[in-house]
mmCIF file of C-alpha atoms in Angstrom:
data_model
loop_
_atom_site.group_PDB
_atom_site.id
_atom_site.type_symbol
_atom_site.label_atom_id
_atom_site.label_comp_id
_atom_site.label_asym_id
_atom_site.label_seq_id
_atom_site.Cartn_x
_atom_site.Cartn_y
_atom_site.Cartn_z
ATOM 1 C CA GLU A 1 40.886 30.217 -36.280
ATOM 2 C CA THR A 2 41.180 26.428 -36.255
ATOM 3 C CA VAL A 3 44.721 26.410 -37.691
ATOM 4 C CA PRO A 4 47.981 27.761 -36.199
ATOM 5 C CA ARG A 5 48.240 31.539 -36.405
ATOM 6 C CA ASN A 6 51.629 31.324 -38.140
ATOM 7 C CA ALA A 7 50.580 28.641 -40.643
ATOM 8 C CA ASP A 8 51.400 29.379 -44.281
ATOM 9 C CA ARG A 9 48.133 27.865 -45.485
ATOM 10 C CA LYS A 10 44.997 28.684 -43.506
ATOM 11 C CA VAL A 11 43.129 25.491 -44.385
ATOM 12 C CA PRO A 12 40.633 24.070 -41.846
ATOM 13 C CA PRO A 13 40.306 20.319 -41.230
ATOM 14 C CA PRO A 14 38.604 18.414 -44.097
ATOM 15 C CA GLY A 15 34.835 18.208 -43.922
ATOM 16 C CA MET A 16 34.415 20.872 -41.250
ATOM 17 C CA SER A 17 32.938 23.467 -43.622
ATOM 18 C CA GLY A 18 30.266 21.055 -44.779
ATOM 19 C CA GLN A 19 29.356 20.054 -41.223
ATOM 20 C CA LEU A 20 29.097 23.690 -40.215
ATOM 21 C CA MET A 21 26.876 24.536 -43.203
ATOM 22 C CA ARG A 22 24.527 21.645 -42.377
ATOM 23 C CA ALA A 23 24.254 22.870 -38.780
ATOM 24 C CA VAL A 24 23.343 26.360 -40.037
ATOM 25 C CA LEU A 25 20.786 25.122 -42.589
ATOM 26 C CA PHE A 26 19.055 22.626 -40.293
ATOM 27 C CA ASN A 27 19.441 24.611 -37.049
ATOM 28 C CA THR A 28 21.226 21.769 -35.252
ATOM 29 C CA THR A 29 24.176 21.829 -32.864
ATOM 30 C CA TYR A 30 27.435 23.025 -34.342
ATOM 31 C CA PRO A 31 30.007 20.287 -35.056
ATOM 32 C CA VAL A 32 31.992 19.178 -32.045
ATOM 33 C CA GLN A 33 35.043 18.957 -34.335
ATOM 34 C CA LEU A 34 34.901 22.744 -34.802
ATOM 35 C CA TYR A 35 34.498 23.331 -31.072
ATOM 36 C CA SER A 36 37.342 20.942 -30.154
ATOM 37 C CA ALA A 37 39.623 22.489 -32.775
ATOM 38 C CA ILE A 38 39.005 25.971 -31.358
ATOM 39 C CA LEU A 39 39.735 24.801 -27.790
ATOM 40 C CA ASN A 40 42.930 23.122 -28.939
ATOM 41 C CA ARG A 41 44.096 26.238 -30.762
ATOM 42 C CA ILE A 42 43.404 28.427 -27.719
ATOM 43 C CA ARG A 43 45.451 26.112 -25.518
ATOM 44 C CA ALA A 44 48.280 25.873 -28.051
ATOM 45 C CA ASP A 45 48.388 29.576 -28.983
ATOM 46 C CA GLN A 46 47.396 30.888 -25.542
ATOM 47 C CA TYR A 47 45.324 33.362 -27.507
ATOM 48 C CA LEU A 48 41.589 33.914 -27.093
ATOM 49 C CA ASN A 49 40.036 36.556 -29.315
ATOM 50 C CA ARG A 50 36.483 37.677 -30.020
ATOM 51 C CA VAL A 51 35.981 35.206 -32.880
ATOM 52 C CA ARG A 52 37.158 32.184 -30.880
ATOM 53 C CA ALA A 53 35.059 33.238 -27.887
ATOM 54 C CA GLY A 54 32.098 33.649 -30.251
ATOM 55 C CA VAL A 55 32.500 30.107 -31.603
ATOM 56 C CA ILE A 56 32.604 28.703 -28.066
ATOM 57 C CA LYS A 57 29.505 30.657 -27.076
ATOM 58 C CA ALA A 58 27.593 29.658 -30.225
ATOM 59 C CA TYR A 59 28.427 25.973 -29.781
ATOM 60 C CA LEU A 60 27.451 25.937 -26.108
ATOM 61 C CA LEU A 61 24.232 27.889 -26.740
ATOM 62 C CA ARG A 62 22.994 25.431 -29.347
ATOM 63 C CA LEU A 63 24.072 22.491 -27.220
ATOM 64 C CA ALA A 64 22.245 23.889 -24.180
ATOM 65 C CA ARG A 65 19.079 24.377 -26.256
ATOM 66 C CA ALA A 66 19.248 20.843 -27.649
ATOM 67 C CA ARG A 67 20.260 19.171 -24.381
ATOM 68 C CA PRO A 68 19.323 21.430 -21.431
ATOM 69 C CA GLY A 69 21.543 20.910 -18.403
ATOM 70 C CA VAL A 70 24.297 18.991 -20.214
ATOM 71 C CA ALA A 71 27.492 19.275 -18.113
ATOM 72 C CA GLY A 72 25.513 21.555 -15.784
ATOM 73 C CA ILE A 73 25.177 24.211 -18.487
ATOM 74 C CA HIS A 74 21.923 26.064 -19.164
ATOM 75 C CA GLU A 75 21.198 28.602 -21.881
ATOM 76 C CA GLU A 76 20.844 31.530 -19.468
ATOM 77 C CA MET A 77 24.401 30.951 -18.210
ATOM 78 C CA ILE A 78 25.901 31.834 -21.599
ATOM 79 C CA THR A 79 25.902 35.622 -21.713
ATOM 80 C CA VAL A 80 27.331 38.306 -23.983
ATOM 81 C CA SER A 81 29.476 39.906 -21.297
ATOM 82 C CA LEU A 82 30.659 39.221 -17.747
ATOM 83 C CA ASN A 83 28.089 37.447 -15.582
ATOM 84 C CA GLU A 84 29.194 38.014 -11.994
ATOM 85 C CA THR A 85 26.279 36.014 -10.583
ATOM 86 C CA SER A 86 26.797 32.871 -12.662
ATOM 87 C CA PRO A 87 26.855 29.775 -10.412
ATOM 88 C CA ASN A 88 28.733 27.756 -13.046
ATOM 89 C CA VAL A 89 32.004 26.616 -11.439
ATOM 90 C CA PRO A 90 34.095 26.304 -14.652
ATOM 91 C CA TYR A 91 32.994 29.829 -15.632
ATOM 92 C CA ARG A 92 34.044 31.104 -12.201
ATOM 93 C CA LEU A 93 37.378 29.308 -12.502
ATOM 94 C CA GLY A 94 38.026 31.089 -15.798
ATOM 95 C CA ARG A 95 37.206 34.390 -14.117
ATOM 96 C CA LEU A 96 39.522 33.518 -11.248
ATOM 97 C CA PHE A 97 42.387 32.735 -13.623
ATOM 98 C CA ALA A 98 41.945 36.141 -15.286
ATOM 99 C CA VAL A 99 42.073 37.839 -11.885
ATOM 100 C CA LEU A 100 45.225 35.926 -10.907
ATOM 101 C CA GLU A 101 46.803 36.907 -14.227
ATOM 102 C CA LYS A 102 45.966 40.559 -13.569
ATOM 103 C CA ALA A 103 47.426 40.309 -10.059
ATOM 104 C CA GLN A 104 50.733 39.240 -11.601
ATOM 105 C CA ALA A 105 50.596 42.122 -14.105
ATOM 106 C CA ASP A 106 49.770 44.636 -11.349
ATOM 107 C CA ALA A 107 52.665 43.389 -9.229
ATOM 108 C CA ASN A 108 54.993 44.018 -12.161
ATOM 109 C CA HIS A 109 53.311 47.357 -12.944
ATOM 110 C CA ASP A 110 52.218 45.970 -16.335
ATOM 111 C CA ARG A 111 55.844 45.424 -17.412
ATOM 112 C CA GLU A 112 56.471 42.479 -19.713
ATOM 113 C CA VAL A 113 57.562 39.453 -17.708
ATOM 114 C CA GLY A 114 59.416 36.510 -19.186
ATOM 115 C CA SER A 115 57.093 33.762 -18.002
ATOM 116 C CA THR A 116 53.518 34.564 -17.015
ATOM 117 C CA ILE A 117 51.005 32.294 -15.320
ATOM 118 C CA LYS A 118 49.100 32.312 -18.620
ATOM 119 C CA ASN A 119 52.165 31.024 -20.509
ATOM 120 C CA LYS A 120 52.754 28.247 -18.004
ATOM 121 C CA PHE A 121 49.380 27.254 -16.618
ATOM 122 C CA PHE A 122 46.460 28.271 -18.854
ATOM 123 C CA ALA A 123 46.095 24.898 -20.610
ATOM 124 C CA SER A 124 46.320 22.847 -17.416
ATOM 125 C CA ALA A 125 44.114 25.252 -15.432
ATOM 126 C CA SER A 126 41.350 24.805 -18.003
ATOM 127 C CA SER A 127 41.493 21.011 -17.809
ATOM 128 C CA THR A 128 42.802 19.989 -14.337
ATOM 129 C CA PRO A 129 41.955 22.881 -11.971
ATOM 130 C CA ALA A 130 42.498 20.940 -8.732
ATOM 131 C CA VAL A 131 46.186 20.537 -9.572
ATOM 132 C CA VAL A 132 46.820 24.096 -10.733
ATOM 133 C CA PHE A 133 44.761 26.542 -8.702
ATOM 134 C CA PRO A 134 46.011 25.919 -5.132
ATOM 135 C CA PRO A 135 49.652 26.818 -5.975
ATOM 136 C CA LEU A 136 48.486 29.737 -8.176
ATOM 137 C CA ILE A 137 46.435 31.189 -5.326
ATOM 138 C CA LYS A 138 49.431 30.845 -3.026
ATOM 139 C CA LEU A 139 51.615 32.622 -5.603
ATOM 140 C CA ALA A 140 49.004 35.357 -5.930
ATOM 141 C CA GLN A 141 49.539 36.341 -2.295
ATOM 142 C CA HIS A 142 53.080 37.355 -3.256
ATOM 143 C CA HIS A 143 51.771 39.400 -6.192
ATOM 144 C CA ILE A 144 49.058 41.005 -4.065
ATOM 145 C CA ALA A 145 51.604 42.094 -1.454
ATOM 146 C CA LYS A 146 53.582 43.934 -4.152
ATOM 147 C CA SER A 147 50.604 45.658 -5.756
ATOM 148 C CA ASP A 148 48.993 48.980 -4.919
ATOM 149 C CA TRP A 149 45.652 47.390 -5.840
ATOM 150 C CA GLY A 150 46.154 44.193 -3.854
ATOM 151 C CA TRP A 151 43.123 44.771 -1.628
ATOM 152 C CA LYS A 152 40.905 45.018 -4.713
ATOM 153 C CA THR A 153 42.321 41.771 -6.119
ATOM 154 C CA THR A 154 41.699 40.013 -2.805
ATOM 155 C CA GLN A 155 38.132 41.288 -2.762
ATOM 156 C CA ARG A 156 37.485 40.050 -6.296
ATOM 157 C CA MET A 157 39.058 36.645 -5.588
ATOM 158 C CA GLU A 158 36.867 36.207 -2.512
ATOM 159 C CA GLU A 159 33.738 37.121 -4.473
ATOM 160 C CA ILE A 160 34.514 34.603 -7.227
ATOM 161 C CA MET A 161 35.608 31.802 -4.886
ATOM 162 C CA ALA A 162 32.477 32.171 -2.759
ATOM 163 C CA GLY A 163 30.714 30.191 -5.497
ATOM 164 C CA ILE A 164 33.349 27.426 -5.678
ATOM 165 C CA ASP A 165 33.014 24.688 -3.069
ATOM 166 C CA ALA A 166 35.975 22.680 -4.389
ATOM 167 C CA PHE A 167 38.325 22.697 -7.358
ATOM 168 C CA PRO A 168 37.251 19.958 -9.798
ATOM 169 C CA ALA A 169 39.841 17.289 -10.577
ATOM 170 C CA TRP A 170 39.196 17.737 -14.286
ATOM 171 C CA LEU A 171 36.888 19.549 -16.702
ATOM 172 C CA GLY A 172 35.127 18.022 -19.699
ATOM 173 C CA LEU A 173 35.020 19.670 -23.134
ATOM 174 C CA GLU A 174 31.864 21.699 -22.466
ATOM 175 C CA GLU A 175 33.198 22.812 -19.076
ATOM 176 C CA GLN A 176 36.490 23.868 -20.657
ATOM 177 C CA GLY A 177 34.486 26.112 -22.958
ATOM 178 C CA MET A 178 32.749 27.711 -19.976
ATOM 179 C CA PHE A 179 36.161 28.207 -18.339
ATOM 180 C CA MET A 180 37.423 30.031 -21.421
ATOM 181 C CA LEU A 181 34.299 32.186 -21.641
ATOM 182 C CA GLY A 182 34.707 33.155 -17.987
ATOM 183 C CA TYR A 183 38.340 34.010 -18.596
ATOM 184 C CA TYR A 184 37.513 36.055 -21.695
ATOM 185 C CA HIS A 185 34.667 37.968 -20.034
ATOM 186 C CA GLN A 186 36.664 38.749 -16.868
ATOM 187 C CA ARG A 187 39.707 39.838 -18.849
ATOM 188 C CA LYS A 188 37.584 42.196 -20.952
ATOM 189 C CA ALA A 189 36.030 43.582 -17.767
ATOM 190 C CA ASN A 190 39.512 44.082 -16.250
ATOM 191 C CA PHE A 191 40.585 46.159 -19.253
ATOM 192 C CA LYS A 192 37.362 48.172 -19.153
ATOM 193 C CA LYS A 193 37.866 49.031 -15.480
ATOM 194 C CA LYS A 194 41.479 49.984 -16.170
ATOM 195 C CA GLU A 195 40.363 52.341 -18.943
ATOM 196 C CA GLU A 196 37.743 53.900 -16.652
ATOM 197 C CA VAL A 197 40.347 54.518 -13.944
ATOM 198 C CA ALA A 198 42.699 56.095 -16.513
ATOM 199 C CA SER A 199 39.969 58.382 -17.870
ATOM 200 C CA GLU A 200 39.048 59.513 -14.345
ATOM 201 C CA GLY A 201 42.664 60.530 -13.755
ATOM 202 C CA GLU A 202 42.817 62.751 -16.860
#
């Protein structure tokens, strides 16, 4: 997971295996090199799966236990599934990005579109939210107007943004991890709700 998905040789960076084994044996924080490599691969591949989300969660959990409150992160904030009451702003921003992405998909009736907001803005949204989110929210109004479920998207956006006083100028490494967890959890929840709606219609 730390190397490009299309790489011929799946070889992680030198020394990382040893650092990870020491962290496991001595119950210390996982190596920041592993965490950074995972974040970089997510941004480059625009692909966040269960394994990558699990690495982020494991790193942040151990960090929060070792250094409570670092980057505003506490152990109870790092949950298995969607935490709609989390006050953590980066987590909420990740959730918001997932909702904006779904608004675009709904407006296009889930058809494949050439350039999605994820393709163009995911990396910058996770690092410099103040630059990216205002124009994305403005664009979302266009998507909402075209969607049959626009009112539901608006409702969800309002709920998430109620806990965001201002868009941060930038996010540190730990905050970027919380952003990606929020995105992953909200996206999974979006799919679950879609499946529930489909099963009700059968």
